[in-house]
Protein backbone atom coordinates (compact mmCIF):
# COMPACT_ATOMS: atom_id res chain seq x y z
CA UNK A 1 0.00 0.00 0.00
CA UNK A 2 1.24 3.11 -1.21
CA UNK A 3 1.13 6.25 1.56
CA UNK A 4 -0.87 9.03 -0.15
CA UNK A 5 0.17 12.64 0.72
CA UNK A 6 -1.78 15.39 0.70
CA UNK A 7 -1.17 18.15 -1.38
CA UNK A 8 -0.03 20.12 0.96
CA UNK A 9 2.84 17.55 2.08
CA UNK A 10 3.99 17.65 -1.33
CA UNK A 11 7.27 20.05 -1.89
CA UNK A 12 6.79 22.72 0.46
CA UNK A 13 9.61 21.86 2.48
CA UNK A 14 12.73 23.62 2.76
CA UNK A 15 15.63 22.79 0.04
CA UNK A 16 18.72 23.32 1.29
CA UNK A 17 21.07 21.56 -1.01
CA UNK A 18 19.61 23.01 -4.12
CA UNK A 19 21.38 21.30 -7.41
CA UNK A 20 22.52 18.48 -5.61
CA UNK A 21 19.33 17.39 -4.08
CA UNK A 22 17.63 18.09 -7.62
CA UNK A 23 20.44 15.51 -8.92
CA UNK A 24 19.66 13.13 -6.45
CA UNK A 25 16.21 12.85 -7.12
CA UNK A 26 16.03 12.28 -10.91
CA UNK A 27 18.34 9.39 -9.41
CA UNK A 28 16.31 8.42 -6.66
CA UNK A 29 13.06 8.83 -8.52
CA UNK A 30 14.14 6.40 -11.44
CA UNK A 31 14.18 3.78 -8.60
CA UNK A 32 11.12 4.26 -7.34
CA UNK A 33 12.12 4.01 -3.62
CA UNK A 34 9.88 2.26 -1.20
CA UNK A 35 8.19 3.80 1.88
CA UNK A 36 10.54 2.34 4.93
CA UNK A 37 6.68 0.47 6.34
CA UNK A 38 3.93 -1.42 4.86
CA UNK A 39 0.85 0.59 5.33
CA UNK A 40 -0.16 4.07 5.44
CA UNK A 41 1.18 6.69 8.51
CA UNK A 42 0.79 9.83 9.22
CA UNK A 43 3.73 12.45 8.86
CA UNK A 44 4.25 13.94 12.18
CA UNK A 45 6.86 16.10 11.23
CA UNK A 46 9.01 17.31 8.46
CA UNK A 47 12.00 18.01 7.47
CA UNK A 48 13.06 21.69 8.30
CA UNK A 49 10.50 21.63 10.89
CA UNK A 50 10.94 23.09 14.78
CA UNK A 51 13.72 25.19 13.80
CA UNK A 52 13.91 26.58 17.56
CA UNK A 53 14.49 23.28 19.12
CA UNK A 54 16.77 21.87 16.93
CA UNK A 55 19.23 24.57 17.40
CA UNK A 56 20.60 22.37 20.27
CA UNK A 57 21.77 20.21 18.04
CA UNK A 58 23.40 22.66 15.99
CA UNK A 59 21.10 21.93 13.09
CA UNK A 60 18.69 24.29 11.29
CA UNK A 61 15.69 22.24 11.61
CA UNK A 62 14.22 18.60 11.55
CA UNK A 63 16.70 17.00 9.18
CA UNK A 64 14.15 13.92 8.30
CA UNK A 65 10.69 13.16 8.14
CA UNK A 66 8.92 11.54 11.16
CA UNK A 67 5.99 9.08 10.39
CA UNK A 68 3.91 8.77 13.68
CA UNK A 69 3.81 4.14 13.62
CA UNK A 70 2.77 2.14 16.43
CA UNK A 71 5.14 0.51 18.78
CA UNK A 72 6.54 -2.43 16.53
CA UNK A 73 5.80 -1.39 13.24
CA UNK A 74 8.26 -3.86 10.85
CA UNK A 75 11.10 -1.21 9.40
CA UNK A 76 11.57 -1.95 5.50
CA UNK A 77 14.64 -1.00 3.72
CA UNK A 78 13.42 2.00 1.40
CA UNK A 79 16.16 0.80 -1.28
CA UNK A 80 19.01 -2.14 -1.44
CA UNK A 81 22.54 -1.34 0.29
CA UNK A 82 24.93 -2.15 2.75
CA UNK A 83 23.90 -1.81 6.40
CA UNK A 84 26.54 0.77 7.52
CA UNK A 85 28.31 1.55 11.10
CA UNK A 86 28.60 5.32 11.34
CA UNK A 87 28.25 6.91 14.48
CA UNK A 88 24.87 8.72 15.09
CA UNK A 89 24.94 12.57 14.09
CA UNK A 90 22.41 13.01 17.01
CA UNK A 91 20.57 10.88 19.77
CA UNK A 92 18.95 8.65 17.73
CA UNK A 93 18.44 5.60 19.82
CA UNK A 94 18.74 2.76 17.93
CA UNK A 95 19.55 2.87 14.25
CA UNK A 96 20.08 1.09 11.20
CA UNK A 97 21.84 2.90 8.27
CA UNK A 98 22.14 1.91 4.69
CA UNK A 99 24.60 3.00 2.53
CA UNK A 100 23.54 3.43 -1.45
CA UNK A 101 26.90 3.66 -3.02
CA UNK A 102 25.17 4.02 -7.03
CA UNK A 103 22.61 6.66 -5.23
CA UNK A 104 25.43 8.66 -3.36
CA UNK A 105 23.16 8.10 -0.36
CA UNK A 106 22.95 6.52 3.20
CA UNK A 107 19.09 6.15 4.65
CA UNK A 108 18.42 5.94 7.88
CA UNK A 109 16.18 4.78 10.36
CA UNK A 110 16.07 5.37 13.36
CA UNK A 111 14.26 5.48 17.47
CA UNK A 112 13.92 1.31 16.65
CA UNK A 113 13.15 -1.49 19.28
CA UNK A 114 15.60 -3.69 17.64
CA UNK A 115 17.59 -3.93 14.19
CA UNK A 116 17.61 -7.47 12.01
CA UNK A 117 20.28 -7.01 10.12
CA UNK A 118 24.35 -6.74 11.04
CA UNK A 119 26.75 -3.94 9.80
CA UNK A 120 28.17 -5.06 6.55
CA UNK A 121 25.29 -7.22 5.66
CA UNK A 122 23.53 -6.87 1.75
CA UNK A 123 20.18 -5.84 1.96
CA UNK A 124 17.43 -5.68 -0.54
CA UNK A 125 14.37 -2.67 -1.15
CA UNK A 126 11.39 -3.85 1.38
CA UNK A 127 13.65 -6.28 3.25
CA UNK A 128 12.47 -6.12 7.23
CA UNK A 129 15.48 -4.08 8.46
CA UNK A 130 13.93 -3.66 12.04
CA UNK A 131 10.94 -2.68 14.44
CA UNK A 132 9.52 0.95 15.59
CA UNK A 133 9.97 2.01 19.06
CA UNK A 134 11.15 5.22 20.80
CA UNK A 135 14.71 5.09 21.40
CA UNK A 136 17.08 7.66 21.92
CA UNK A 137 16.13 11.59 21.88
CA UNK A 138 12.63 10.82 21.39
CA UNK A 139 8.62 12.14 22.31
CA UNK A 140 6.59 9.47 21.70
CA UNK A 141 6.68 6.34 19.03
CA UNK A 142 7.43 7.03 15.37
CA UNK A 143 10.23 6.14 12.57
CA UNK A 144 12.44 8.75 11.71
CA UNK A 145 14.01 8.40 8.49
CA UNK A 146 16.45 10.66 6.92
CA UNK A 147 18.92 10.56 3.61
CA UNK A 148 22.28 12.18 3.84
CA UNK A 149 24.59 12.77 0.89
CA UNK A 150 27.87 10.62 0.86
CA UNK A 151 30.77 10.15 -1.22
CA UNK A 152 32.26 6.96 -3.35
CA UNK A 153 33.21 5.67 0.16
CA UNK A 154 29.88 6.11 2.15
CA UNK A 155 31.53 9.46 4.36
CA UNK A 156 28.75 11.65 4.82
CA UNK A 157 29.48 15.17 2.55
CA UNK A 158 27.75 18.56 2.89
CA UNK A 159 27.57 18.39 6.40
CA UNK A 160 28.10 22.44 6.81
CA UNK A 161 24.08 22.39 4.61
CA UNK A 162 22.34 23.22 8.14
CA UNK A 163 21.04 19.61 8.01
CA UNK A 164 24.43 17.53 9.00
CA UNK A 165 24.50 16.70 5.62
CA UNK A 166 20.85 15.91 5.31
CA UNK A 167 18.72 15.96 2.92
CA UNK A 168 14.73 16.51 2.50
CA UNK A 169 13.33 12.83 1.90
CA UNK A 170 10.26 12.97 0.81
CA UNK A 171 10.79 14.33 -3.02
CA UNK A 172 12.36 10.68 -3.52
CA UNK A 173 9.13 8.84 -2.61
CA UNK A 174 7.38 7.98 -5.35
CA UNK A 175 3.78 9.60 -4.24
């Protein structure tokens, strides 16, 4: 089941990569990346959102897209990669980051119960990657899920965006 956005969700969000991000999703879009759930969720917030509290953090605003799940919702992988071992840009509880090498991506997922699969390990679009919870820096159940930009070695790049080197998902979802 495909999550269908309002209108209003649609592109309204902040850009702050510009080319790069526009680059990324004629890329992105010609793989038609899979929503990181089965079902349909609510966004609870978006990127660029809250700009006052996530000046703490050093960051200009949300830096990923928040989808309000129950407690134990399976986590898919939104496209295939390697499950990655960077260290967390923020308090994100438990986490499970994929690195897209042909995408010049990493996705990740994070506030999980648990995580199924092991650094280093292959894994394929819409393979269970883990289960929702609310780990970490976190006010209530819900998957965040961000994209950052990376290089031919899976280093994050652009991190001096405002974002940590995050991008705005949801242009890549094909809704």
């Amino acid at each position: 089941v495909r999550l269908k956005l309002p209108q209003s969700s649609v592109f309204s969000l902040p850009n702050p990569v510009g080319s790069e991000q526009a680059i990324l999703y004629k890329c992105w879009h010609k793989t038609d990346m899979k929503f990181p759930f089965d079902g349909t969720y609510t966004i609870t917030q978006k990127f660029g959102e809250n700009p006052d509290y996530y000046r703490q953090f050093g960051i200009n605003g949300h830096d990923g897209l928040d989808w309000g799940c129950p407690d134990g919702t399976t986590v898919l992988a939104a496209e295939s990669g390697r499950v990655m071992q960077p260290p967390a840009p923020r308090d994100f509880g438990n986490f499970v980051a994929v690195w897209h090498p042909a995408l010049h991506c990493m996705s990740w997922y994070c506030h999980l119960r648990s995580s199924s699969v092991t650094p280093g390990s292959v894994v394929s679009k819409g393979q269970v990657i883990g289960v929702s919870d609310n780990t970490g820096n976190s006010r209530g159940t819900h998957l965040h899920f961000a994209l950052s930009q990376t290089d031919n070695d899976g280093q994050i790049i652009n991190k001096g965006n405002g974002y940590g080197g995050c991008i705005n998902p949801l242009p890549f979802f094909d809704h």
